[in-house]
């Protein structure tokens, strides 16, 4: 008899607990109806943490409704030209999102008989569709507050909503136009600004797999540029280079991928491979001859092919006579050859051969002079740093000095240069 009484008491307490939690859910709904959001939040929090009601879709639906009510209250004020609290409005909007998703996912679970009766989806999908544009506003608001993490949250939700399972098969539920594509970009940029680089990369990899919609804010190539940049920031050199190769293939006319890839290959000692990409880059972007042909010339000069290097530098100068890189490199090209002949001359015993070598050396130094003199003018005309100006002056000093030693009097020019460099004779 005592055992029966004990079991009966357990059943009564258990039933009472369930009823208490169900009551918390009902009371939360009533508080929401009275617009007492503080009380509603307290009650629904209790229901959401209790095992008896935590798996009830209605619990999470009500939690979402509370956030949506906070959003609606402030939005109504803005429509009536009343003072509204933007933070409360957008925080309420975000507060509604995850609970709505959880309510819908729980309602999609089959019952004991294997049936799915989702009684919350229609209401939730209507609310999310109506609220969809306002997630842009929330992102803009938090971007202006410089809370870039929250801005990214709002922009990403705007991006996510059309792809939710509840909208599957509803092609006309949303207009996925250039604005939609632009907001994806804002989500990524906001995550980068928040220094959430792993998150930004995940977004970039996602957007790269989705259809690209042409827009006035950014071209498709920007996605891959940002991806490469993020991999570089994270120190993932393998993925960085892989992205450069991919970008160079997809966007051969880009002024980022090929030049950057070429620089990486050169740094890695893969000059021959860089040469092939340089030729492609020159064809794709002939207007950038100053940089591209100069780099190719430098690679050829490193291999000792001075004639081929000279031809590349001259191509750069033919397009841009003030190309500083080509002016300096071509001058150095002549100087290096002159120095090599000088070193060879020092080992010769034949006076006639020495004289012939000196003549070649003088010619090479003299060929470098007009290039360096022009480079001196160009750097000073653009107000280059003193360090850059001094670098050019040191080259000029070297040439004037060597010519003077070889019998070509450049003492006056040498003094002018040394005075500019504040050097004592």
Coordinates of C-alpha atoms in Angstrom, one line a residue:
X1 CA 0.0 0.0 0.0
X2 CA 2.8 2.4 0.9
X3 CA 4.6 1.6 -2.4
X4 CA 1.5 2.4 -4.4
X5 CA 1.1 5.6 -2.5
X6 CA 4.7 6.5 -3.1
X7 CA 4.4 5.8 -6.9
X8 CA 1.2 7.8 -7.0
X9 CA 3.0 10.8 -5.3
X10 CA 5.9 10.6 -7.9
X11 CA 3.3 10.7 -10.7
X12 CA 1.6 13.7 -9.1
X13 CA 4.9 15.6 -8.7
X14 CA 6.0 14.7 -12.3
X15 CA 2.7 15.8 -13.7
X16 CA 2.9 18.9 -11.7
X17 CA 6.4 19.7 -13.1
X18 CA 5.2 19.2 -16.6
X19 CA 2.1 21.4 -16.0
X20 CA 4.3 24.1 -14.4
X21 CA 6.5 24.2 -17.5
X22 CA 3.5 24.2 -19.8
X23 CA 2.2 27.0 -17.7
X24 CA 5.5 29.0 -18.1
X25 CA 5.0 28.7 -21.9
X26 CA 1.4 29.8 -21.7
X27 CA 2.3 32.7 -19.3
X28 CA 5.1 33.8 -21.7
X29 CA 2.5 34.0 -24.5
X30 CA 0.2 36.0 -22.3
X31 CA 3.0 38.4 -21.3
X32 CA 3.9 38.8 -25.0
X33 CA 0.3 39.6 -25.7
X34 CA 0.4 42.3 -23.0
X35 CA 3.6 43.6 -24.6
X36 CA 5.4 42.8 -21.3
X37 CA 8.6 41.7 -23.1
X38 CA 10.7 41.6 -20.0
X39 CA 8.4 39.1 -18.3
X40 CA 7.9 37.2 -21.5
X41 CA 11.6 36.7 -21.8
X42 CA 12.0 35.5 -18.2
X43 CA 9.2 33.0 -18.6
X44 CA 10.3 31.7 -22.0
X45 CA 13.9 31.3 -20.8
X46 CA 12.5 28.9 -18.1
X47 CA 10.6 26.9 -20.7
X48 CA 13.6 26.7 -23.0
X49 CA 15.9 25.2 -20.4
X50 CA 13.4 22.6 -19.0
X51 CA 13.6 19.2 -20.6
X52 CA 9.8 19.0 -20.7
X53 CA 9.4 22.1 -23.0
X54 CA 12.9 22.6 -24.5
X55 CA 12.0 20.3 -27.4
X56 CA 8.6 21.9 -28.0
X57 CA 8.7 23.9 -31.3
X58 CA 6.2 26.3 -29.7
X59 CA 8.7 27.3 -27.0
X60 CA 11.2 28.5 -29.6
X61 CA 8.5 30.0 -31.8
X62 CA 7.4 32.2 -28.8
X63 CA 11.0 33.1 -28.1
X64 CA 11.4 34.3 -31.7
X65 CA 8.1 36.1 -31.5
X66 CA 9.4 38.1 -28.5
X67 CA 12.4 39.4 -30.4
X68 CA 10.2 40.1 -33.4
X69 CA 7.8 42.0 -31.2
X70 CA 10.6 44.2 -29.9
X71 CA 11.6 44.8 -33.5
X72 CA 8.0 45.6 -34.6
X73 CA 7.4 48.0 -31.7
X74 CA 10.4 50.2 -32.7
X75 CA 9.7 49.9 -36.4
X76 CA 6.2 51.1 -35.9
X77 CA 7.6 54.2 -34.1
X78 CA 9.8 55.0 -37.1
X79 CA 6.8 54.7 -39.4
X80 CA 4.9 57.1 -37.2
X81 CA 7.8 59.5 -37.1
X82 CA 8.2 58.9 -33.4
X83 CA 11.5 58.5 -31.6
X84 CA 12.6 54.9 -31.9
X85 CA 15.5 53.1 -30.3
X86 CA 17.5 51.7 -33.3
X87 CA 19.6 49.4 -31.1
X88 CA 16.5 47.8 -29.4
X89 CA 14.9 47.5 -32.9
X90 CA 17.8 45.7 -34.5
X91 CA 18.7 43.6 -31.5
X92 CA 15.1 42.4 -31.4
X93 CA 15.3 41.5 -35.1
X94 CA 18.5 39.4 -34.5
X95 CA 17.0 38.0 -31.3
X96 CA 14.2 36.4 -33.3
X97 CA 16.3 34.7 -35.9
X98 CA 17.9 31.7 -34.2
X99 CA 14.8 30.7 -32.1
X100 CA 12.7 30.7 -35.3
X101 CA 15.2 28.4 -37.0
X102 CA 15.2 26.1 -34.0
X103 CA 11.4 26.1 -33.8
X104 CA 11.3 25.1 -37.5
X105 CA 13.9 22.4 -37.2
X106 CA 12.2 20.8 -34.2
X107 CA 8.8 20.9 -36.0
X108 CA 10.4 19.0 -38.9
X109 CA 11.2 16.0 -36.7
X110 CA 8.8 13.1 -37.3
X111 CA 6.4 12.0 -34.5
X112 CA 6.1 8.4 -33.1
X113 CA 4.2 7.4 -36.3
X114 CA 6.8 8.9 -38.6
X115 CA 4.7 11.9 -39.5
X116 CA 5.9 15.5 -39.9
X117 CA 3.4 18.1 -38.9
X118 CA 5.2 21.4 -38.9
X119 CA 2.6 23.8 -37.5
X120 CA 5.0 26.8 -37.1
X121 CA 6.7 26.9 -40.5
X122 CA 4.1 29.0 -42.3
X123 CA 4.0 31.7 -39.7
X124 CA 7.8 31.8 -39.3
X125 CA 8.5 31.8 -43.1
X126 CA 6.1 34.7 -43.5
X127 CA 7.8 36.7 -40.8
X128 CA 11.4 36.0 -42.1
X129 CA 10.4 36.9 -45.6
X130 CA 8.9 40.2 -44.4
X131 CA 11.9 41.0 -42.2
X132 CA 14.5 40.0 -44.7
X133 CA 15.4 43.5 -46.0
X134 CA 15.7 44.9 -42.5
X135 CA 18.8 42.8 -41.8
X136 CA 20.6 45.1 -44.3
X137 CA 19.5 48.0 -42.1
X138 CA 20.8 46.3 -39.0
X139 CA 24.2 45.6 -40.7
X140 CA 24.4 49.3 -41.7
X141 CA 23.5 50.4 -38.2
X142 CA 26.2 48.3 -36.5
X143 CA 28.7 49.2 -39.2
X144 CA 28.2 52.9 -38.3
X145 CA 28.7 52.0 -34.7
X146 CA 32.0 50.3 -35.7
X147 CA 30.8 47.0 -34.3
X148 CA 31.9 45.1 -37.3
X149 CA 31.3 41.7 -35.9
X150 CA 27.6 42.4 -35.4
X151 CA 27.4 44.1 -38.8
X152 CA 28.8 40.9 -40.3
X153 CA 26.1 38.9 -38.4
X154 CA 23.3 41.0 -39.9
X155 CA 24.6 40.9 -43.4
X156 CA 25.2 37.2 -43.2
X157 CA 21.7 36.5 -42.0
X158 CA 20.4 38.5 -45.0
X159 CA 22.5 36.2 -47.1
X160 CA 21.4 33.0 -45.4
X161 CA 17.6 33.5 -45.3
X162 CA 16.8 32.8 -48.9
X163 CA 18.8 29.5 -48.7
X164 CA 16.9 28.2 -45.6
X165 CA 15.2 24.8 -46.0
X166 CA 11.8 26.4 -45.4
X167 CA 12.1 28.3 -48.7
X168 CA 13.2 25.4 -50.7
X169 CA 11.3 25.2 -54.0
X170 CA 10.1 28.8 -53.7
X171 CA 11.9 30.5 -56.5
X172 CA 9.9 33.7 -56.2
X173 CA 10.1 34.1 -52.5
X174 CA 13.1 36.5 -52.8
X175 CA 14.5 38.7 -55.4
X176 CA 18.2 37.7 -55.7
X177 CA 19.5 40.6 -57.6
X178 CA 22.7 42.7 -57.5
X179 CA 21.8 44.0 -54.0
X180 CA 21.8 40.4 -52.7
X181 CA 25.3 39.9 -54.2
X182 CA 26.5 43.2 -52.7
X183 CA 25.4 42.3 -49.2
X184 CA 27.5 39.1 -49.4
X185 CA 30.5 41.3 -50.0
X186 CA 29.6 43.6 -47.1
X187 CA 29.3 40.5 -44.8
X188 CA 32.8 39.5 -45.8
X189 CA 34.3 43.0 -45.5
X190 CA 32.7 43.4 -42.1
X191 CA 34.1 40.1 -40.9
X192 CA 37.6 41.2 -42.1
X193 CA 37.2 44.5 -40.4
X194 CA 36.3 42.6 -37.2
X195 CA 39.5 40.6 -37.7
X196 CA 37.5 37.4 -37.9
X197 CA 39.7 36.0 -40.7
X198 CA 38.7 32.4 -40.4
X199 CA 35.1 33.4 -40.7
X200 CA 35.8 35.7 -43.6
X201 CA 37.6 32.9 -45.4
X202 CA 34.6 30.6 -44.9
X203 CA 32.3 33.2 -46.4
X204 CA 34.7 33.8 -49.3
X205 CA 34.9 30.1 -50.1
X206 CA 31.1 29.9 -49.9
X207 CA 30.5 32.9 -52.2
X208 CA 33.0 31.6 -54.7
X209 CA 30.8 28.5 -55.1
X210 CA 27.6 30.4 -55.6
X211 CA 26.4 32.0 -58.8
X212 CA 27.9 35.5 -59.2
X213 CA 25.5 38.3 -59.9
X214 CA 26.9 41.3 -61.7
X215 CA 26.8 44.5 -59.6
X216 CA 28.2 48.0 -59.5
X217 CA 30.1 47.5 -56.2
X218 CA 32.7 44.8 -57.0
X219 CA 33.8 42.4 -59.7
X220 CA 33.9 38.7 -59.2
X221 CA 37.7 38.8 -59.2
X222 CA 37.6 40.7 -55.9
X223 CA 36.4 37.6 -54.1
X224 CA 39.5 35.7 -55.1
X225 CA 41.8 38.7 -54.3
X226 CA 40.3 38.9 -50.8
X227 CA 40.6 35.1 -50.4
X228 CA 44.3 35.2 -51.4
X229 CA 44.8 38.1 -48.9
X230 CA 43.2 36.3 -46.1
X231 CA 45.2 33.2 -46.6
X232 CA 48.3 35.3 -46.6
X233 CA 47.3 37.0 -43.4
X234 CA 46.8 33.6 -41.8
X235 CA 50.2 32.4 -43.0
X236 CA 48.8 29.7 -45.2
X237 CA 51.3 30.0 -48.0
X238 CA 50.1 26.9 -49.8
X239 CA 46.5 28.1 -50.1
X240 CA 47.7 31.6 -50.9
X241 CA 49.7 30.4 -53.9
X242 CA 46.9 28.0 -55.0
X243 CA 44.5 31.0 -55.0
X244 CA 46.9 33.1 -57.0
X245 CA 47.1 30.3 -59.6
X246 CA 43.3 30.0 -59.6
X247 CA 42.8 33.7 -59.9
X248 CA 45.4 34.0 -62.7
X249 CA 43.5 31.3 -64.6
X250 CA 40.0 32.7 -64.1
X251 CA 40.9 36.4 -64.5
X252 CA 43.9 36.5 -66.8
X253 CA 43.5 40.3 -67.3
X254 CA 43.5 41.1 -63.6
X255 CA 46.3 43.4 -62.5
X256 CA 46.6 41.5 -59.2
X257 CA 46.9 37.8 -59.7
X258 CA 49.6 37.5 -62.4
X259 CA 51.9 40.2 -61.0
X260 CA 51.5 38.9 -57.5
X261 CA 52.1 35.3 -58.6
X262 CA 55.2 36.4 -60.6
X263 CA 56.6 38.1 -57.5
X264 CA 56.0 35.0 -55.4
X265 CA 57.7 32.8 -58.0
X266 CA 60.7 35.1 -58.2
X267 CA 61.0 35.1 -54.4
X268 CA 60.8 31.4 -54.4
X269 CA 63.6 31.2 -56.9
X270 CA 61.4 30.0 -59.7
X271 CA 62.5 32.5 -62.3
X272 CA 61.9 30.3 -65.3
X273 CA 58.3 29.7 -64.3
X274 CA 57.9 33.4 -63.6
X275 CA 59.1 34.2 -67.1
X276 CA 56.3 32.3 -68.7
X277 CA 53.7 34.2 -66.6
X278 CA 55.4 37.5 -67.4
X279 CA 55.0 36.9 -71.1
X280 CA 51.3 36.2 -70.5
X281 CA 51.0 39.3 -68.3
X282 CA 52.7 41.5 -70.9
X283 CA 50.2 40.3 -73.5
X284 CA 47.2 40.8 -71.2
X285 CA 48.3 44.2 -69.9
X286 CA 50.6 46.0 -72.4
X287 CA 49.9 49.3 -70.7
X288 CA 51.9 48.0 -67.7
X289 CA 55.1 47.6 -69.7
X290 CA 57.1 49.8 -67.3
X291 CA 56.8 47.2 -64.5
X292 CA 56.4 44.0 -66.4
X293 CA 59.1 44.4 -69.0
X294 CA 61.4 45.8 -66.3
X295 CA 60.9 42.7 -64.2
X296 CA 61.5 40.4 -67.2
X297 CA 64.7 42.4 -68.0
X298 CA 65.9 41.9 -64.4
X299 CA 65.3 38.1 -64.6
X300 CA 67.3 38.0 -67.9
X301 CA 70.1 40.1 -66.4
X302 CA 70.3 37.7 -63.5
X303 CA 70.9 34.9 -66.0
X304 CA 73.7 37.0 -67.6
X305 CA 71.7 37.6 -70.8
X306 CA 72.4 41.4 -70.8
X307 CA 71.4 41.9 -74.5
X308 CA 68.0 40.4 -74.0
X309 CA 67.6 42.3 -70.7
X310 CA 68.5 45.6 -72.5
X311 CA 65.8 44.9 -75.1
X312 CA 63.2 44.5 -72.4
X313 CA 64.2 47.7 -70.6
X314 CA 64.0 49.6 -73.9
X315 CA 60.5 48.2 -74.5
X316 CA 59.5 49.6 -71.2
X317 CA 61.0 53.0 -72.0
X318 CA 59.5 53.1 -75.4
X319 CA 56.1 53.1 -73.7
X320 CA 57.1 55.3 -70.8
X321 CA 60.3 57.3 -71.1
X322 CA 60.0 58.2 -67.4
X323 CA 59.8 54.6 -66.2
X324 CA 62.1 54.8 -63.2
X325 CA 62.4 51.1 -62.9
X326 CA 63.6 50.7 -66.5
X327 CA 65.9 53.7 -66.3
X328 CA 67.7 52.4 -63.2
X329 CA 67.8 48.8 -64.3
X330 CA 69.1 49.6 -67.8
X331 CA 71.8 51.9 -66.3
X332 CA 72.8 49.1 -63.9
X333 CA 72.8 46.7 -66.8
X334 CA 75.5 48.8 -68.5
X335 CA 77.4 49.4 -65.2
X336 CA 77.5 45.6 -64.4
X337 CA 78.9 44.8 -67.8
X338 CA 81.5 47.6 -67.4
X339 CA 82.6 46.3 -64.0
X340 CA 82.9 42.8 -65.4
X341 CA 85.2 44.0 -68.2
X342 CA 87.2 46.0 -65.7
X343 CA 87.8 42.9 -63.6
X344 CA 88.8 41.0 -66.7
X345 CA 91.2 43.8 -67.7
X346 CA 93.0 43.5 -64.4
X347 CA 94.0 40.0 -65.3
X348 CA 95.3 40.7 -68.8
X349 CA 99.0 41.0 -69.7
X350 CA 98.4 42.3 -73.2
X351 CA 98.5 46.1 -73.2
X352 CA 96.6 46.2 -76.5
X353 CA 93.8 44.1 -75.0
X354 CA 93.7 46.3 -72.0
X355 CA 93.2 49.4 -74.1
X356 CA 90.4 47.7 -76.1
X357 CA 88.7 46.6 -72.9
X358 CA 89.0 50.1 -71.4
X359 CA 87.4 51.5 -74.5
X360 CA 84.4 49.1 -74.1
X361 CA 84.2 50.0 -70.4
X362 CA 84.0 53.7 -71.1
X363 CA 81.3 53.2 -73.7
X364 CA 79.2 51.2 -71.2
X365 CA 79.6 53.7 -68.5
X366 CA 78.7 56.5 -70.9
X367 CA 75.6 54.6 -72.0
X368 CA 74.5 54.5 -68.4
X369 CA 75.0 58.3 -67.8
X370 CA 72.0 59.8 -69.7
X371 CA 69.7 57.2 -68.1
X372 CA 70.9 58.0 -64.6
X373 CA 70.8 61.8 -65.2
X374 CA 67.2 61.5 -66.4
X375 CA 66.4 59.2 -63.4
X376 CA 67.8 61.9 -61.1
X377 CA 65.5 64.5 -62.7
X378 CA 62.4 62.3 -62.5
X379 CA 62.9 61.3 -58.9
X380 CA 63.4 64.9 -57.8
X381 CA 60.5 66.1 -59.9
X382 CA 58.1 63.8 -58.0
X383 CA 59.6 64.8 -54.6
X384 CA 60.9 61.3 -53.9
X385 CA 62.3 60.6 -50.5
X386 CA 65.9 61.7 -49.8
X387 CA 66.9 58.0 -49.5
X388 CA 65.7 57.4 -53.1
X389 CA 67.4 60.5 -54.4
X390 CA 70.6 59.6 -52.6
X391 CA 70.5 56.1 -54.2
X392 CA 70.4 57.6 -57.7
X393 CA 73.2 60.1 -56.8
X394 CA 75.4 57.3 -55.5
X395 CA 75.0 55.5 -58.9
X396 CA 75.9 58.7 -60.7
X397 CA 78.9 59.2 -58.4
X398 CA 80.1 55.7 -59.2
X399 CA 79.9 56.3 -63.0
X400 CA 81.5 59.8 -62.9
X401 CA 84.3 58.5 -60.8
X402 CA 85.1 55.5 -63.0
X403 CA 84.9 57.6 -66.1
X404 CA 87.4 60.0 -64.6
X405 CA 89.7 57.2 -63.7
X406 CA 89.5 55.9 -67.3
X407 CA 90.5 59.3 -68.7
X408 CA 87.1 60.9 -69.3
X409 CA 87.2 64.0 -67.1
X410 CA 84.0 64.1 -65.0
X411 CA 85.5 65.9 -62.0
X412 CA 83.2 68.9 -62.2
X413 CA 80.1 66.6 -62.3
X414 CA 81.5 64.4 -59.6
X415 CA 82.0 67.5 -57.3
X416 CA 78.3 68.5 -57.8
X417 CA 77.1 65.1 -56.9
X418 CA 79.4 64.8 -53.8
X419 CA 78.2 68.2 -52.7
X420 CA 74.6 67.1 -52.9
X421 CA 75.5 64.0 -50.9
X422 CA 77.5 66.1 -48.4
X423 CA 80.6 64.0 -49.0
X424 CA 84.0 65.3 -48.3
X425 CA 86.6 64.9 -51.0

